Tab-separated table of C-alpha atoms in Angstrom:
chain	number	residue	atom	x	y	z
X	4	MET	CA	0.011	0.007	-0.035
X	5	GLY	CA	2.811	2.440	0.855
X	6	SER	CA	4.374	1.894	-2.644
X	7	ILE	CA	1.480	3.637	-4.329
X	8	LEU	CA	0.354	6.082	-1.569
X	9	THR	CA	1.644	9.141	-3.175
X	10	THR	CA	0.120	8.587	-6.732
X	11	ASN	CA	-2.966	10.573	-6.398
X	12	ILE	CA	-1.642	13.299	-4.110
X	13	PHE	CA	1.110	14.804	-6.267
X	14	PRO	CA	-0.843	18.164	-7.021
X	15	GLN	CA	-0.880	18.761	-3.108
X	16	LEU	CA	2.838	17.558	-2.795
X	17	GLN	CA	3.618	19.995	-5.741
X	18	GLN	CA	1.789	22.819	-3.866
X	19	THR	CA	3.565	22.099	-0.453
X	20	PHE	CA	7.028	21.542	-1.738
X	21	ASP	CA	6.887	23.915	-4.680
X	22	VAL	CA	8.201	21.356	-7.361
X	23	PRO	CA	7.501	21.164	-11.052
X	24	GLY	CA	5.535	18.375	-12.807
X	25	GLY	CA	6.691	15.822	-15.359
X	26	PRO	CA	8.885	13.124	-14.074
X	27	GLU	CA	8.700	14.549	-10.635
X	28	ALA	CA	5.279	13.365	-10.347
X	29	VAL	CA	6.231	9.676	-10.254
X	30	MET	CA	9.537	10.158	-8.067
X	31	PRO	CA	7.947	9.421	-4.717
X	32	ALA	CA	6.716	6.081	-5.982
X	33	SER	CA	9.794	5.377	-7.954
X	34	LEU	CA	12.272	6.065	-5.287
X	35	TYR	CA	10.124	3.885	-3.033
X	36	LEU	CA	10.558	1.057	-5.527
X	37	VAL	CA	14.468	1.827	-5.687
X	38	GLY	CA	14.423	0.973	-2.037
X	39	PHE	CA	12.517	-2.237	-2.777
X	40	MET	CA	15.482	-2.738	-5.221
X	41	PHE	CA	18.246	-2.649	-2.700
X	42	GLY	CA	16.410	-3.799	0.423
X	43	PRO	CA	15.849	-7.590	-0.793
X	44	LEU	CA	19.531	-7.931	-1.592
X	45	ILE	CA	20.461	-7.280	2.106
X	46	PHE	CA	17.520	-8.763	4.105
X	47	ALA	CA	16.656	-11.760	2.334
X	48	PRO	CA	20.169	-13.336	2.574
X	49	LEU	CA	20.489	-12.026	5.954
X	50	SER	CA	17.313	-13.914	6.959
X	51	GLU	CA	19.190	-16.945	5.593
X	52	GLY	CA	22.140	-16.496	7.887
X	53	TYR	CA	20.633	-14.964	11.027
X	54	GLY	CA	16.833	-15.994	10.994
X	55	ARG	CA	13.528	-14.617	9.533
X	56	LYS	CA	12.234	-12.808	12.712
X	57	PRO	CA	15.097	-10.356	13.449
X	58	VAL	CA	15.107	-9.130	9.944
X	59	LEU	CA	11.135	-8.882	9.698
X	60	VAL	CA	10.906	-7.139	13.110
X	61	SER	CA	13.831	-4.720	12.669
X	62	GLY	CA	12.860	-3.935	8.996
X	63	PHE	CA	9.184	-3.198	9.917
X	64	ALA	CA	10.247	-1.014	12.840
X	65	LEU	CA	12.394	1.140	10.743
X	66	PHE	CA	9.771	1.212	8.070
X	67	GLY	CA	7.489	2.845	10.671
X	68	VAL	CA	10.315	5.392	11.542
X	69	ALA	CA	10.707	6.308	7.893
X	70	THR	CA	7.088	6.763	7.441
X	71	LEU	CA	6.770	8.947	10.343
X	72	SER	CA	9.828	10.982	8.950
X	73	ALA	CA	8.075	11.391	5.539
X	74	VAL	CA	5.112	12.910	7.131
X	75	LEU	CA	7.181	15.457	9.017
X	76	ALA	CA	9.427	16.260	5.999
X	77	ARG	CA	9.563	20.046	5.221
X	78	ASN	CA	11.272	20.076	1.848
X	79	TRP	CA	11.111	17.905	-1.306
X	80	ALA	CA	14.668	16.355	-1.061
X	81	VAL	CA	14.085	15.066	2.405
X	82	PHE	CA	10.706	13.740	1.660
X	83	LEU	CA	12.170	11.699	-1.224
X	84	PHE	CA	14.884	10.545	0.809
X	85	PHE	CA	12.547	8.981	3.435
X	86	ARG	CA	10.416	7.505	0.535
X	87	PHE	CA	13.620	5.641	-0.497
X	88	LEU	CA	14.078	4.507	3.146
X	89	CYS	CA	10.431	3.420	3.261
X	90	GLY	CA	10.912	1.206	0.296
X	91	THR	CA	14.115	-0.282	1.634
X	92	PHE	CA	12.802	-0.966	5.028
X	93	GLY	CA	9.432	-2.041	3.714
X	94	SER	CA	10.977	-4.750	1.453
X	95	PRO	CA	11.414	-7.676	3.985
X	96	PRO	CA	7.710	-8.669	3.812
X	97	LEU	CA	8.123	-9.133	-0.068
X	98	SER	CA	11.441	-10.719	0.018
X	99	VAL	CA	11.456	-12.782	3.304
X	100	VAL	CA	7.985	-14.051	3.813
X	101	GLY	CA	8.236	-16.296	0.905
X	102	GLY	CA	11.156	-17.879	2.787
X	103	VAL	CA	9.014	-18.200	5.899
X	104	ILE	CA	6.213	-19.909	3.946
X	105	ALA	CA	8.840	-22.391	2.571
X	106	ASP	CA	10.049	-22.993	6.081
X	107	VAL	CA	6.709	-23.812	7.609
X	108	PHE	CA	4.662	-25.480	4.838
X	109	CYS	CA	6.164	-28.828	3.583
X	110	ASN	CA	3.180	-29.909	1.295
X	111	GLU	CA	3.337	-28.172	-1.992
X	112	VAL	CA	-0.558	-27.762	-2.377
X	113	THR	CA	-0.712	-26.129	1.165
X	114	ARG	CA	2.181	-23.940	0.512
X	115	GLY	CA	0.805	-22.921	-2.818
X	116	ARG	CA	-2.506	-21.792	-1.168
X	117	VAL	CA	-0.635	-19.796	1.440
X	118	ILE	CA	1.451	-18.114	-1.166
X	119	MET	CA	-1.646	-17.333	-3.155
X	120	ALA	CA	-3.192	-15.587	-0.009
X	121	TRP	CA	-0.049	-13.696	0.572
X	122	SER	CA	0.258	-12.778	-3.095
X	123	ALA	CA	-3.257	-11.524	-3.182
X	124	ALA	CA	-2.772	-9.343	-0.008
X	125	THR	CA	0.275	-7.702	-1.597
X	126	PHE	CA	-1.870	-6.879	-4.479
X	127	ALA	CA	-4.768	-5.614	-2.531
X	128	GLY	CA	-2.622	-3.086	-0.750
X	129	PRO	CA	-1.954	-0.982	-4.017
X	130	LEU	CA	-5.681	-1.248	-4.863
X	131	LEU	CA	-6.752	0.279	-1.525
X	132	ALA	CA	-4.200	3.268	-1.681
X	133	PRO	CA	-6.049	5.324	-4.385
X	134	VAL	CA	-9.302	4.892	-2.527
X	135	LEU	CA	-7.557	6.242	0.723
X	136	THR	CA	-5.786	9.189	-1.083
X	137	GLY	CA	-8.796	9.867	-3.244
X	138	PHE	CA	-11.008	10.693	-0.301
X	139	VAL	CA	-8.844	11.714	2.629
X	140	SER	CA	-6.305	14.022	0.900
X	141	PRO	CA	-8.785	16.471	-0.658
X	142	ALA	CA	-10.689	16.723	2.713
X	143	LEU	CA	-7.673	16.705	5.317
X	144	GLY	CA	-4.687	17.131	3.227
X	145	TRP	CA	-1.957	14.622	2.035
X	146	ARG	CA	-0.182	14.361	5.411
X	147	TRP	CA	-3.307	12.748	6.921
X	148	THR	CA	-2.911	9.925	4.209
X	149	PHE	CA	0.534	9.265	5.802
X	150	TRP	CA	-0.814	9.603	9.381
X	151	ILE	CA	-3.440	6.832	8.522
X	152	ALA	CA	-0.890	4.697	7.067
X	153	LEU	CA	1.314	5.068	10.114
X	154	ILE	CA	-1.752	4.071	12.262
X	155	MET	CA	-2.012	0.844	10.043
X	156	VAL	CA	1.794	0.180	10.494
X	157	SER	CA	1.482	0.435	14.235
X	158	VAL	CA	-1.462	-2.003	14.360
X	159	SER	CA	0.338	-4.397	11.913
X	160	PHE	CA	3.399	-4.406	14.060
X	161	ILE	CA	1.805	-6.232	16.779
X	162	PRO	CA	1.534	-9.661	14.765
X	163	VAL	CA	4.927	-9.220	13.442
X	164	ILE	CA	6.418	-9.017	16.960
X	165	ALA	CA	4.426	-12.158	17.685
X	166	LEU	CA	5.876	-14.186	14.727
X	167	PRO	CA	7.944	-17.224	16.017
X	168	GLU	CA	11.388	-17.978	14.401
X	169	THR	CA	10.906	-20.427	11.458
X	170	PHE	CA	14.489	-20.937	9.871
X	171	ALA	CA	15.959	-24.283	10.838
X	172	THR	CA	19.455	-23.127	11.456
X	173	LYS	CA	18.521	-20.362	13.779
X	174	ILE	CA	16.234	-22.466	15.875
X	175	LEU	CA	19.044	-24.961	16.268
X	176	ARG	CA	21.510	-22.282	17.214
X	177	THR	CA	19.174	-21.076	19.893
X	178	ARG	CA	18.522	-24.726	21.148
X	179	ALA	CA	22.392	-25.240	21.170
X	180	ALA	CA	22.906	-22.254	23.107
X	181	LYS	CA	20.433	-23.116	25.857
X	182	LEU	CA	21.815	-26.662	26.031
X	183	ASN	CA	25.562	-25.443	26.243
X	184	LYS	CA	24.401	-23.203	29.144
X	185	LYS	CA	22.694	-26.130	30.949
X	186	PHE	CA	25.297	-28.745	30.219
X	187	LYS	CA	28.744	-27.423	31.037
X	188	GLY	CA	31.553	-28.883	29.388
X	189	ARG	CA	29.805	-30.122	26.236
X	190	ASN	CA	29.680	-28.107	23.034
X	191	PHE	CA	26.415	-28.334	21.136
X	192	ILE	CA	26.602	-26.898	17.629
X	193	ALA	CA	23.789	-26.391	14.975
X	194	ALA	CA	24.292	-28.443	11.954
X	195	GLY	CA	24.584	-25.489	9.658
X	196	ASP	CA	27.593	-24.036	11.792
X	197	VAL	CA	29.650	-27.168	11.813
X	198	ARG	CA	31.661	-25.784	8.751
X	199	LYS	CA	30.801	-22.173	9.247
X	200	GLY	CA	33.729	-19.853	8.477
X	201	SER	CA	34.455	-16.249	9.669
X	202	LEU	CA	31.750	-13.730	10.053
X	203	TRP	CA	32.856	-11.865	6.959
X	204	ALA	CA	33.091	-15.027	4.955
X	205	SER	CA	29.596	-15.717	5.947
X	206	LEU	CA	28.205	-12.352	5.222
X	207	LYS	CA	29.961	-12.352	1.833
X	208	THR	CA	28.283	-15.641	0.863
X	209	THR	CA	24.870	-14.782	2.055
X	210	LEU	CA	24.663	-11.343	0.774
X	211	SER	CA	25.852	-12.066	-2.705
X	212	ARG	CA	23.673	-15.214	-3.109
X	213	PRO	CA	20.703	-13.194	-4.648
X	214	LEU	CA	22.772	-11.721	-7.287
X	215	ARG	CA	24.662	-15.028	-7.871
X	216	LEU	CA	21.348	-16.715	-8.361
X	217	LEU	CA	20.063	-14.058	-10.648
X	218	PHE	CA	23.064	-14.144	-13.020
X	219	SER	CA	23.755	-17.925	-12.851
X	220	GLU	CA	20.379	-19.418	-12.903
X	221	MET	CA	18.486	-19.135	-16.342
X	222	LEU	CA	15.307	-20.302	-14.779
X	223	LEU	CA	15.362	-17.601	-12.288
X	224	ALA	CA	16.495	-14.918	-14.619
X	225	LEU	CA	13.753	-15.700	-17.119
X	226	ALA	CA	11.174	-15.740	-14.503
X	227	CYS	CA	12.322	-12.305	-13.183
X	228	VAL	CA	12.243	-10.716	-16.496
X	229	TYR	CA	8.576	-11.759	-17.044
X	230	MET	CA	7.456	-10.971	-13.448
X	231	ALA	CA	9.486	-7.541	-13.683
X	232	PHE	CA	7.497	-6.427	-16.789
X	233	ALA	CA	4.241	-7.342	-15.351
X	234	TYR	CA	4.811	-5.501	-12.215
X	235	ALA	CA	6.033	-2.416	-14.143
X	236	VAL	CA	2.930	-2.405	-16.200
X	237	PHE	CA	0.800	-2.359	-12.978
X	238	TYR	CA	2.494	0.860	-12.029
X	239	MET	CA	2.066	2.163	-15.607
X	240	MET	CA	-1.620	1.364	-15.311
X	241	VAL	CA	-1.991	3.577	-12.436
X	242	GLN	CA	-0.911	6.440	-14.608
X	243	ILE	CA	-2.904	5.191	-17.735
X	244	PHE	CA	-5.968	4.769	-15.560
X	245	GLY	CA	-5.852	8.425	-14.307
X	246	THR	CA	-5.494	9.652	-17.839
X	247	ILE	CA	-8.536	7.532	-18.967
X	248	PHE	CA	-10.992	8.077	-16.141
X	249	GLN	CA	-9.992	11.510	-14.923
X	250	GLY	CA	-8.993	12.880	-18.301
X	251	VAL	CA	-11.352	11.281	-20.672
X	252	TYR	CA	-14.390	10.394	-18.467
X	253	LYS	CA	-13.856	13.338	-15.924
X	254	PHE	CA	-14.055	11.149	-12.764
X	255	SER	CA	-13.150	12.858	-9.446
X	256	LEU	CA	-10.197	11.633	-7.562
X	257	GLY	CA	-12.027	9.689	-4.853
X	258	ILE	CA	-14.421	8.118	-7.511
X	259	ALA	CA	-11.491	7.138	-9.660
X	260	GLY	CA	-9.773	5.529	-6.771
X	261	VAL	CA	-12.845	3.388	-5.988
X	262	ALA	CA	-13.039	2.603	-9.666
X	263	PHE	CA	-9.609	1.406	-9.713
X	264	SER	CA	-10.259	-1.077	-6.883
X	265	ILE	CA	-12.662	-3.130	-9.231
X	266	MET	CA	-9.377	-4.946	-9.983
X	267	ALA	CA	-9.876	-6.780	-6.715
X	268	ILE	CA	-12.772	-8.733	-8.330
X	269	GLY	CA	-10.138	-10.212	-10.704
X	270	THR	CA	-7.750	-10.852	-7.826
X	271	VAL	CA	-10.361	-12.865	-6.019
X	272	SER	CA	-11.334	-14.780	-9.274
X	273	GLY	CA	-7.686	-15.453	-9.738
X	274	CYS	CA	-7.484	-16.971	-6.268
X	275	LEU	CA	-10.467	-18.999	-6.785
X	276	PHE	CA	-9.273	-20.389	-10.021
X	277	SER	CA	-5.809	-21.249	-8.311
X	278	LEU	CA	-7.893	-23.204	-5.721
X	279	TRP	CA	-9.632	-25.084	-8.401
X	280	TYR	CA	-6.339	-25.783	-10.250
X	281	ASP	CA	-5.000	-27.431	-7.021
X	282	ASN	CA	-7.081	-30.337	-7.702
X	283	ILE	CA	-5.769	-30.733	-11.297
X	284	GLY	CA	-2.009	-29.861	-10.745
X	285	PRO	CA	-0.845	-32.885	-8.612
X	286	ARG	CA	-2.618	-35.154	-11.108
X	287	LEU	CA	-0.937	-33.710	-14.076
X	288	GLY	CA	2.341	-33.866	-12.145
X	289	ALA	CA	1.830	-37.538	-11.533
X	290	LYS	CA	1.259	-38.149	-15.302
X	291	HIS	CA	4.649	-36.265	-16.100
X	292	PRO	CA	6.908	-37.076	-13.293
X	293	ASP	CA	9.928	-35.601	-14.988
X	294	LYS	CA	8.137	-32.292	-15.270
X	295	ARG	CA	6.168	-32.491	-12.112
X	296	ALA	CA	7.195	-29.174	-10.714
X	297	GLU	CA	6.243	-27.390	-13.908
X	298	TYR	CA	2.731	-29.152	-14.330
X	299	LEU	CA	2.220	-28.355	-10.635
X	300	ARG	CA	2.371	-24.632	-11.156
X	301	LEU	CA	2.960	-23.210	-14.576
X	302	PRO	CA	-0.414	-23.916	-16.394
X	303	LEU	CA	-1.874	-21.099	-14.194
X	304	ALA	CA	0.620	-18.592	-15.798
X	305	CYS	CA	-0.058	-20.218	-19.338
X	306	VAL	CA	-3.677	-19.178	-18.771
X	307	GLY	CA	-2.854	-15.815	-17.212
X	308	GLY	CA	-0.440	-14.608	-19.956
X	309	PRO	CA	-2.916	-14.396	-22.978
X	310	ILE	CA	-5.628	-12.930	-20.727
X	311	PHE	CA	-3.218	-10.176	-19.619
X	312	VAL	CA	-2.516	-9.369	-23.204
X	313	ILE	CA	-6.335	-9.294	-24.040
X	314	SER	CA	-7.225	-7.095	-21.078
X	315	LEU	CA	-4.497	-4.440	-22.155
X	316	LEU	CA	-5.884	-4.274	-25.736
X	317	TRP	CA	-9.368	-4.118	-24.298
X	318	LEU	CA	-8.562	-1.261	-22.065
X	319	GLY	CA	-6.735	0.706	-24.638
X	320	TRP	CA	-8.944	0.520	-27.515
X	321	THR	CA	-12.303	1.061	-25.650
X	322	ALA	CA	-11.037	4.066	-23.774
X	323	THR	CA	-12.685	6.821	-25.801
X	324	ALA	CA	-15.439	9.402	-25.061
X	325	SER	CA	-17.687	7.647	-27.345
X	326	VAL	CA	-17.711	4.364	-25.423
X	327	HIS	CA	-19.297	4.143	-22.010
X	328	TRP	CA	-16.874	4.287	-19.294
X	329	PHE	CA	-17.918	0.876	-17.975
X	330	VAL	CA	-16.511	-0.912	-20.934
X	331	PRO	CA	-12.872	0.080	-20.355
X	332	LEU	CA	-13.301	-0.177	-16.698
X	333	SER	CA	-14.557	-3.753	-16.972
X	334	ALA	CA	-11.111	-4.664	-18.561
X	335	LEU	CA	-9.577	-4.280	-15.205
X	336	ILE	CA	-11.288	-7.373	-13.913
X	337	PRO	CA	-9.543	-9.905	-16.307
X	338	TYR	CA	-6.427	-7.784	-15.915
X	339	GLY	CA	-6.448	-8.388	-12.072
X	340	PHE	CA	-7.190	-12.164	-12.673
X	341	ALA	CA	-4.267	-12.457	-15.023
X	342	TYR	CA	-1.847	-10.461	-12.917
X	343	GLN	CA	-2.866	-12.637	-9.678
X	344	VAL	CA	-2.412	-16.106	-11.441
X	345	ILE	CA	0.802	-15.214	-13.107
X	346	PHE	CA	2.255	-13.994	-9.834
X	347	VAL	CA	0.906	-16.925	-7.892
X	348	ALA	CA	2.265	-19.577	-10.428
X	349	MET	CA	5.724	-17.950	-11.009
X	350	ILE	CA	6.344	-17.239	-7.260
X	351	ASN	CA	5.401	-20.739	-6.038
X	352	TYR	CA	7.311	-22.331	-8.952
X	353	ILE	CA	10.421	-20.388	-7.793
X	354	THR	CA	9.841	-21.219	-4.133
X	355	ASP	CA	9.514	-24.909	-4.930
X	356	ALA	CA	12.475	-24.992	-7.075
X	357	TYR	CA	14.945	-23.096	-4.708
X	358	ASP	CA	13.663	-24.516	-1.402
X	359	ILE	CA	16.011	-23.346	1.369
X	360	TYR	CA	17.383	-20.621	-1.104
X	361	ALA	CA	13.759	-19.430	-1.619
X	362	ALA	CA	14.326	-16.012	0.077
X	363	SER	CA	17.410	-15.353	-2.016
X	364	ALA	CA	15.665	-16.378	-5.170
X	365	LEU	CA	12.650	-14.270	-4.306
X	366	ALA	CA	14.949	-11.305	-3.280
X	367	ALA	CA	16.477	-11.494	-6.888
X	368	CYS	CA	12.809	-11.332	-8.224
X	369	GLY	CA	11.908	-8.501	-5.921
X	370	THR	CA	15.013	-6.584	-7.050
X	371	THR	CA	14.442	-6.909	-10.765
X	372	ARG	CA	10.640	-6.180	-10.289
X	373	SER	CA	11.612	-2.941	-8.382
X	374	ILE	CA	14.007	-1.912	-10.959
X	375	ALA	CA	11.394	-2.179	-13.730
X	376	GLY	CA	8.766	-0.740	-11.546
X	377	ALA	CA	10.887	2.288	-10.758
X	378	LEU	CA	12.317	3.102	-14.079
X	379	ILE	CA	9.765	1.981	-16.860
X	380	PRO	CA	6.798	4.103	-15.393
X	381	LEU	CA	9.106	7.284	-15.766
X	382	CYS	CA	8.473	7.172	-19.474
X	383	VAL	CA	4.656	6.669	-19.235
X	384	ASP	CA	3.727	10.330	-19.725
X	385	LYS	CA	5.964	10.624	-22.783
X	386	MET	CA	4.614	7.302	-24.154
X	387	LEU	CA	0.991	8.365	-23.712
X	388	SER	CA	1.664	11.835	-25.273
X	389	SER	CA	3.493	10.196	-28.278
X	390	LEU	CA	1.435	7.255	-28.921
X	391	GLY	CA	-1.991	7.841	-27.329
X	392	ILE	CA	-3.786	5.567	-24.981
X	393	ALA	CA	-4.681	2.909	-27.519
X	394	TRP	CA	-1.284	2.386	-28.986
X	395	SER	CA	0.556	2.618	-25.629
X	396	CYS	CA	-1.605	-0.287	-24.265
X	397	THR	CA	-0.875	-2.060	-27.518
X	398	LEU	CA	2.781	-1.629	-27.226
X	399	LEU	CA	2.567	-3.062	-23.604
X	400	ALA	CA	0.445	-5.865	-24.833
X	401	LEU	CA	2.887	-6.916	-27.608
X	402	ILE	CA	5.831	-6.970	-25.147
X	403	SER	CA	3.598	-8.940	-22.706
X	404	ALA	CA	2.728	-11.501	-25.343
X	405	LEU	CA	6.409	-12.135	-26.078
X	406	LEU	CA	7.083	-12.646	-22.415
X	407	GLY	CA	4.188	-14.918	-22.112
X	408	PHE	CA	6.025	-17.583	-23.702
X	409	VAL	CA	8.289	-18.090	-20.637
X	410	PRO	CA	6.011	-20.387	-18.574
X	411	PHE	CA	5.312	-22.418	-21.699
X	412	ALA	CA	9.196	-22.718	-22.298
X	413	PHE	CA	9.646	-23.817	-18.728
X	414	ILE	CA	7.104	-26.686	-19.155
X	415	MET	CA	9.120	-27.704	-22.195
X	416	TYR	CA	12.595	-27.363	-20.896
X	417	GLY	CA	12.281	-26.461	-17.135
X	418	ASP	CA	13.192	-29.992	-15.866
X	419	LYS	CA	16.487	-30.005	-17.757
X	420	ILE	CA	17.310	-26.503	-16.589
X	421	ARG	CA	16.769	-27.467	-13.031
X	422	ALA	CA	18.819	-30.602	-13.271
X	423	ALA	CA	21.726	-28.507	-14.347
X	424	SER	CA	21.358	-26.102	-11.385
X	425	ARG	CA	23.631	-26.056	-8.341
X	426	PHE	CA	20.814	-24.455	-6.168
X	427	SER	CA	17.538	-25.713	-7.564
X	428	ALA	CA	15.852	-28.518	-5.636
X	429	THR	CA	14.633	-31.743	-7.147
X	430	LEU	CA	10.940	-31.876	-6.137
X	431	LYS	CA	9.561	-34.922	-4.593
X	432	PRO	CA	6.055	-35.686	-3.362
X	433	GLN	CA	5.855	-34.274	0.141
X	434	THR	CA	3.292	-34.339	2.960
X	435	ASP	CA	2.769	-31.869	5.730
X	436	SER	CA	4.614	-32.665	9.033
X	437	PRO	CA	3.698	-30.938	12.310
X	438	ASP	CA	6.762	-28.811	12.240
X	439	GLY	CA	6.698	-27.852	8.533
X	440	GLY	CA	9.322	-27.776	5.893
X	441	SER	CA	12.560	-26.090	7.057
X	442	LEU	CA	11.120	-26.750	10.700
X	443	ALA	CA	10.937	-30.440	10.062
X	444	ARG	CA	14.816	-30.294	9.565
X	445	ALA	CA	15.516	-28.641	12.841
X	446	ARG	CA	15.539	-31.617	14.864
X	447	SER	CA	19.023	-32.527	15.778
X	448	LEU	CA	22.247	-31.053	17.052
X	449	THR	CA	25.868	-31.849	16.700
X	450	THR	CA	28.069	-32.220	19.712
X	451	VAL	CA	31.980	-31.700	19.553
């Protein structure tokens, strides 16, 4: 929600801070996403070295501080700086929670459903932000939108503090420390620490892992490119939507925000479709054991990709004053459906494929998404003025159509790509255990 909180309030920001328009209008959102670009590279690998909970709690606390500082900012440069920090410290939920889910849920179907719910929540936040800003900022001013966001941060911080640790190595370290205190003269060591080197060597390994995965894993690189472009299109859609419904159809700011949230219908539909496919995916995987991982997840993206393209063409070519506003608006429903199922399929596939390295793999995805989301929307105004609404949407649809072949290619060649990987897991049928995935491995200690 924080990433898109400034989209509808730029005229008020412009008046408060006396800044010009143009690219400056998207700078608060873009710098937030630049923070999303750097944050996962630090926090996700740290969570694989020092545990999930310390990273999530400290990151969220600093996110609250950065949000408060943005509210109190008195000049444009300071405001943008704290927007960058908001993105940096707000990145752990997107880059670490995938690892938490991989830790806790061993059964692939259960894990997929949890990731689906998590993905839907991260999609719902940006849909709520325009509604908040559309009604609150005209009545109370732009700072009140941030005050309300800060209240939500404070309430959300309570369950974050209550989260237990889920990373197996950290659990074993804690257990070893307690046993070493209890039994003097014996030295209990977590299995992951038996060959542990120096602190610097450990940090160098963990912090470089997302980039090593990104540049050495073809499967991950292609998935990242596809997801990054879809993510950037979403942030461009915010600008395109405003041009259509506030420009062509003269919607007010608040009503435009409510209209934008119709995309949530597509998100819910995507969740229901994913649940329906859960009954089919395991059977397809059983019929194709060599490509079990691919058939378990990727057909969702194969359905979502073409619908994504159609929805962009639908929106672009019906957005004229001679066509009723409901026609282009209804295109957001299949768009929300397609966006949801693409992300559910690709994130689940990556989490399954990289298992204990899921946090680093998702961090690589998060970084590439944020680069695309921060940079590509900077050109949306120029694109709209040069090509117009219809051809701008057509251009995005054509690129999406080309990238839509990625999940089809994975179904054909994904098993061979994974077999050649040093990091990717070979997926085997699994069942839920009381302790979960990584937790199920946190059972024994080594003594020296």
